[in-house]
């Protein structure tokens, strides 16, 4: 992808607005940016990823977590991704963005303003490389420990008040020429751009349709009975994608027997059970783990992978 020329941060605010900051050195720290660029270039294990063969986005791409691209310039106002276009369309260079100084005060200002750091932006001559930041293991606050160093004599104690660990992977590539956004990791894409929040309303509507019996599953049109305490909050971003992407007009390819067979490929706590009452079969969902299985088997492609032992985790 080329040499990294500038580094920035992508943040999302409480209204799901995206903002890009360029990173600037604190005063009297002339060498910090050049050091960052060098280190960052080394840590990217897929920095030379080839995105030229990616197909255009369709609904199935996120369901199956495949690579795809978004034509941001071609998105219409009613697109669910319009907020991504709005946040990235004016990005021409990180130098022209509002600058974020690497100080404690700057990080505190972000937090106090309700902005959450979501990804690094690495600028090359032709592209912006977007690298997701995992808040659970890449943002460090108030930690102490030992740095063992490269030699026995270089051991030292360290204190980190606020730090961000460099990413190892490119999550998406934004081409400068036409703002074509190529998604390397669908999982990172969902997290970086808060898709759980964006798709929650659609997921809630579909969930209510299943609870009321208007939507069914399988070739035998099984109704689904849910434990009263189950809530969408228990689902992760991936499962919200499955549920919100359900299309009631899609014809299911699988019978209740095939659904039961697929359960043999899952852990006991994940298995769904088809029950029968008054000669009518129905699917019972009692636990959060079963809830995750249910939203996955809404899609023929995922059930097929379960039957083929090609489905790693829910």
Coordinates of C-alpha atoms in Angstrom, one line a residue:
X1 CA 0.0 0.0 0.0
X2 CA 3.0 2.3 0.2
X3 CA 4.8 4.4 2.7
X4 CA 2.8 6.0 5.5
X5 CA 2.9 9.7 5.2
X6 CA 0.6 10.8 8.0
X7 CA -1.4 9.3 10.9
X8 CA -4.8 10.2 12.2
X9 CA -7.7 8.9 14.4
X10 CA -11.3 8.2 13.5
X11 CA -13.9 8.9 16.2
X12 CA -17.7 8.5 16.4
X13 CA -19.8 10.7 18.6
X14 CA -23.0 9.9 20.5
X15 CA -25.1 10.7 17.4
X16 CA -23.1 8.3 15.3
X17 CA -21.3 11.1 13.5
X18 CA -17.8 10.3 12.2
X19 CA -14.9 12.7 12.5
X20 CA -11.3 12.3 11.4
X21 CA -8.4 14.0 13.3
X22 CA -4.8 14.3 12.1
X23 CA -2.3 13.4 14.8
X24 CA 0.1 16.2 15.6
X25 CA 3.2 16.1 17.9
X26 CA 3.0 17.8 21.3
X27 CA 5.2 20.9 21.4
X28 CA 8.9 20.3 21.9
X29 CA 8.5 16.7 20.5
X30 CA 9.8 17.1 17.0
X31 CA 10.7 13.4 16.4
X32 CA 7.5 11.7 17.7
X33 CA 5.6 11.6 14.4
X34 CA 8.4 10.2 12.3
X35 CA 8.9 7.5 15.0
X36 CA 5.2 6.7 14.9
X37 CA 5.2 6.3 11.1
X38 CA 8.1 4.0 11.2
X39 CA 6.7 1.8 13.9
X40 CA 3.2 1.7 12.4
X41 CA 4.6 0.6 9.0
X42 CA 6.3 -2.3 10.6
X43 CA 3.3 -3.5 12.6
X44 CA 0.8 -3.9 9.7
X45 CA 1.0 -7.6 8.8
X46 CA -1.5 -7.1 5.9
X47 CA -0.3 -3.7 4.8
X48 CA 0.0 -4.9 1.2
X49 CA -3.5 -6.4 1.0
X50 CA -4.9 -6.6 -2.5
X51 CA -8.4 -5.2 -2.7
X52 CA -8.7 -5.0 -6.5
X53 CA -10.8 -8.1 -6.8
X54 CA -13.5 -7.2 -4.1
X55 CA -17.1 -7.2 -5.3
X56 CA -19.6 -4.5 -4.7
X57 CA -21.6 -4.6 -1.5
X58 CA -24.8 -6.5 -1.2
X59 CA -26.7 -7.6 1.9
X60 CA -25.2 -11.1 1.8
X61 CA -21.7 -9.7 2.2
X62 CA -22.1 -8.8 5.8
X63 CA -24.1 -11.9 6.6
X64 CA -21.3 -14.2 5.3
X65 CA -18.5 -11.8 6.4
X66 CA -16.9 -11.6 2.9
X67 CA -14.8 -8.8 1.4
X68 CA -16.6 -6.1 -0.4
X69 CA -16.4 -2.4 -1.4
X70 CA -18.7 0.5 -1.0
X71 CA -19.0 3.2 -3.6
X72 CA -19.3 6.1 -1.2
X73 CA -19.9 8.7 -3.9
X74 CA -22.8 6.7 -5.3
X75 CA -24.7 6.3 -2.0
X76 CA -28.1 7.9 -1.8
X77 CA -29.5 9.7 1.2
X78 CA -31.7 6.7 2.2
X79 CA -28.7 4.4 2.4
X80 CA -28.0 2.9 5.9
X81 CA -24.3 3.8 5.2
X82 CA -24.9 7.5 4.4
X83 CA -23.3 8.5 7.7
X84 CA -20.1 6.8 6.6
X85 CA -20.1 8.8 3.4
X86 CA -20.8 12.0 5.3
X87 CA -17.9 11.3 7.6
X88 CA -15.3 10.4 5.0
X89 CA -16.2 12.2 1.8
X90 CA -14.3 15.4 2.7
X91 CA -11.2 13.5 3.7
X92 CA -8.5 14.5 1.2
X93 CA -5.4 14.6 3.5
X94 CA -4.8 14.3 7.2
X95 CA -2.9 17.5 7.2
X96 CA -6.1 19.4 6.3
X97 CA -8.1 17.8 9.2
X98 CA -8.4 19.2 12.6
X99 CA -5.3 18.2 14.5
X100 CA -5.2 16.0 17.6
X101 CA -2.3 16.6 19.9
X102 CA -0.9 13.6 21.6
X103 CA -1.5 14.8 25.2
X104 CA -3.6 13.7 28.1
X105 CA -5.6 16.8 27.8
X106 CA -6.6 16.0 24.2
X107 CA -7.7 12.5 25.1
X108 CA -9.8 13.8 28.0
X109 CA -11.4 16.4 25.8
X110 CA -12.5 13.6 23.4
X111 CA -14.0 11.6 26.2
X112 CA -15.8 14.6 27.8
X113 CA -17.2 15.4 24.4
X114 CA -18.7 12.0 24.0
X115 CA -16.4 11.0 21.1
X116 CA -15.1 7.4 21.1
X117 CA -11.9 6.5 19.3
X118 CA -12.7 3.8 16.7
X119 CA -9.8 3.5 14.3
X120 CA -6.4 4.7 13.1
X121 CA -6.2 6.4 9.8
X122 CA -2.9 5.9 8.0
X123 CA -2.4 8.0 4.9
X124 CA -0.3 6.9 1.9
X125 CA 0.1 8.5 -1.4
X126 CA -3.0 6.9 -2.9
X127 CA -5.0 5.6 0.0
X128 CA -6.2 5.9 3.6
X129 CA -5.8 2.7 5.5
X130 CA -8.4 2.3 8.3
X131 CA -7.3 0.1 11.2
X132 CA -9.9 -0.7 13.9
X133 CA -8.9 0.0 17.5
X134 CA -10.3 -2.5 19.9
X135 CA -11.2 -0.5 23.1
X136 CA -10.8 -3.6 25.3
X137 CA -7.2 -4.4 24.6
X138 CA -5.8 -1.5 22.6
X139 CA -6.7 1.5 24.7
X140 CA -4.8 1.5 28.0
X141 CA -5.6 3.6 31.0
X142 CA -3.8 3.9 34.3
X143 CA -1.7 0.7 34.0
X144 CA 1.7 -0.1 35.7
X145 CA 4.1 -2.9 35.0
X146 CA 7.6 -4.0 33.9
X147 CA 9.2 -3.5 30.5
X148 CA 11.7 -6.4 30.3
X149 CA 13.4 -4.8 27.3
X150 CA 15.7 -6.6 24.9
X151 CA 18.5 -7.3 27.3
X152 CA 18.7 -8.2 31.0
X153 CA 20.1 -4.7 31.8
X154 CA 17.2 -2.9 30.2
X155 CA 14.5 -3.9 32.6
X156 CA 12.4 -1.0 33.8
X157 CA 9.1 -0.2 35.4
X158 CA 6.6 1.7 33.3
X159 CA 3.4 3.7 34.0
X160 CA 0.8 4.3 31.3
X161 CA -1.8 7.0 32.1
X162 CA -3.4 6.8 28.7
X163 CA -2.1 4.9 25.7
X164 CA -3.2 3.3 22.4
X165 CA -1.6 0.1 21.1
X166 CA -0.8 0.1 17.4
X167 CA -3.0 -2.1 15.3
X168 CA -1.6 -5.1 13.4
X169 CA -4.2 -5.3 10.6
X170 CA -5.7 -3.1 7.9
X171 CA -9.5 -3.2 8.3
X172 CA -10.5 -1.2 5.3
X173 CA -8.9 0.9 2.5
X174 CA -10.3 4.2 1.3
X175 CA -9.0 5.1 -2.1
X176 CA -8.3 8.8 -2.5
X177 CA -9.1 8.9 -6.2
X178 CA -12.8 8.1 -6.0
X179 CA -13.5 7.4 -2.3
X180 CA -14.1 3.7 -2.9
X181 CA -14.1 2.0 0.5
X182 CA -12.8 -1.6 0.3
X183 CA -13.6 -3.6 3.4
X184 CA -10.9 -6.1 4.3
X185 CA -12.6 -7.3 7.5
X186 CA -16.4 -7.3 7.8
X187 CA -16.2 -7.8 11.6
X188 CA -14.0 -4.8 12.0
X189 CA -16.2 -2.8 9.7
X190 CA -19.2 -3.5 11.9
X191 CA -17.4 -2.4 15.0
X192 CA -15.6 0.6 13.6
X193 CA -18.8 2.2 12.3
X194 CA -21.2 1.2 15.1
X195 CA -23.4 -0.9 12.9
X196 CA -25.1 -2.4 16.0
X197 CA -26.5 1.0 16.8
X198 CA -27.5 1.7 13.1
X199 CA -29.3 -1.6 12.7
X200 CA -30.9 -2.0 16.1
X201 CA -34.2 -0.5 15.1
X202 CA -34.6 -2.9 12.1
X203 CA -33.6 -5.8 14.3
X204 CA -36.1 -4.8 17.0
X205 CA -38.9 -4.7 14.4
X206 CA -38.0 -8.2 13.0
X207 CA -37.8 -9.6 16.5
X208 CA -41.3 -8.4 17.3
X209 CA -42.6 -9.9 14.1
X210 CA -41.2 -13.3 15.2
X211 CA -42.6 -12.9 18.7
X212 CA -46.1 -12.1 17.4
X213 CA -46.0 -15.1 15.0
X214 CA -46.1 -13.1 11.8
X215 CA -42.6 -14.4 10.8
X216 CA -41.7 -18.1 10.7
X217 CA -38.6 -20.2 10.0
X218 CA -37.9 -23.3 7.8
X219 CA -39.8 -24.9 5.0
X220 CA -42.5 -26.0 7.5
X221 CA -43.0 -22.4 8.6
X222 CA -42.2 -23.0 12.3
X223 CA -43.3 -20.4 14.7
X224 CA -40.8 -19.3 17.4
X225 CA -41.5 -19.1 21.1
X226 CA -39.1 -16.9 23.1
X227 CA -38.3 -16.8 26.8
X228 CA -39.8 -13.5 28.1
X229 CA -36.5 -12.2 29.5
X230 CA -34.6 -12.4 26.2
X231 CA -33.5 -9.0 24.9
X232 CA -31.6 -7.7 21.9
X233 CA -29.1 -6.1 24.2
X234 CA -27.7 -9.6 24.8
X235 CA -26.7 -9.9 21.1
X236 CA -23.4 -8.8 19.8
X237 CA -22.9 -6.7 16.6
X238 CA -22.6 -9.8 14.5
X239 CA -25.9 -11.2 15.7
X240 CA -27.7 -7.9 15.2
X241 CA -26.4 -8.0 11.6
X242 CA -28.0 -11.5 11.1
X243 CA -31.3 -10.4 12.6
X244 CA -31.6 -7.0 10.9
X245 CA -30.8 -8.6 7.5
X246 CA -33.6 -11.2 7.7
X247 CA -35.8 -11.0 4.6
X248 CA -39.3 -12.5 5.1
X249 CA -39.7 -13.0 1.4
X250 CA -36.6 -15.3 1.2
X251 CA -37.7 -18.9 0.8
X252 CA -36.0 -21.1 3.4
X253 CA -34.2 -24.1 1.9
X254 CA -34.2 -26.2 5.1
X255 CA -36.8 -28.5 6.8
X256 CA -37.1 -28.9 10.6
X257 CA -35.1 -32.2 10.3
X258 CA -32.2 -30.3 8.7
X259 CA -32.3 -27.7 11.5
X260 CA -32.2 -30.5 14.1
X261 CA -29.3 -32.0 12.2
X262 CA -27.4 -28.7 12.2
X263 CA -27.7 -28.6 16.0
X264 CA -25.6 -31.7 16.2
X265 CA -22.7 -29.6 15.1
X266 CA -23.0 -27.1 17.9
X267 CA -22.2 -27.1 21.6
X268 CA -25.0 -28.2 23.9
X269 CA -25.7 -24.7 25.3
X270 CA -26.1 -23.4 21.8
X271 CA -28.5 -26.0 20.5
X272 CA -32.1 -25.2 19.6
X273 CA -34.9 -27.7 20.2
X274 CA -38.0 -28.2 18.0
X275 CA -40.9 -29.0 20.2
X276 CA -44.4 -30.2 19.4
X277 CA -47.8 -29.3 21.0
X278 CA -51.3 -30.2 19.6
X279 CA -49.6 -31.7 16.5
X280 CA -47.9 -28.4 15.8
X281 CA -44.1 -28.0 15.8
X282 CA -42.4 -24.8 17.0
X283 CA -38.9 -23.6 17.8
X284 CA -38.2 -22.8 21.5
X285 CA -35.6 -20.2 22.4
X286 CA -34.8 -20.0 26.1
X287 CA -31.3 -18.7 26.6
X288 CA -29.0 -16.0 25.2
X289 CA -26.8 -18.7 23.6
X290 CA -29.8 -20.2 21.9
X291 CA -30.9 -16.7 20.8
X292 CA -27.6 -16.3 19.0
X293 CA -28.1 -19.6 17.3
X294 CA -31.6 -18.6 16.2
X295 CA -30.6 -15.4 14.5
X296 CA -27.8 -17.3 12.7
X297 CA -30.0 -19.9 11.2
X298 CA -32.3 -17.3 9.8
X299 CA -29.9 -17.4 6.8
X300 CA -29.6 -20.4 4.5
X301 CA -25.9 -19.8 3.9
X302 CA -25.1 -20.0 7.6
X303 CA -27.2 -23.2 8.2
X304 CA -25.5 -24.8 5.2
X305 CA -22.1 -24.0 6.8
X306 CA -23.2 -25.5 10.1
X307 CA -24.3 -28.7 8.3
X308 CA -20.9 -28.8 6.5
X309 CA -18.9 -28.1 9.8
X310 CA -17.6 -24.9 8.3
X311 CA -19.1 -22.6 10.9
X312 CA -16.6 -21.7 13.6
X313 CA -18.5 -19.6 16.1
X314 CA -21.8 -17.9 16.7

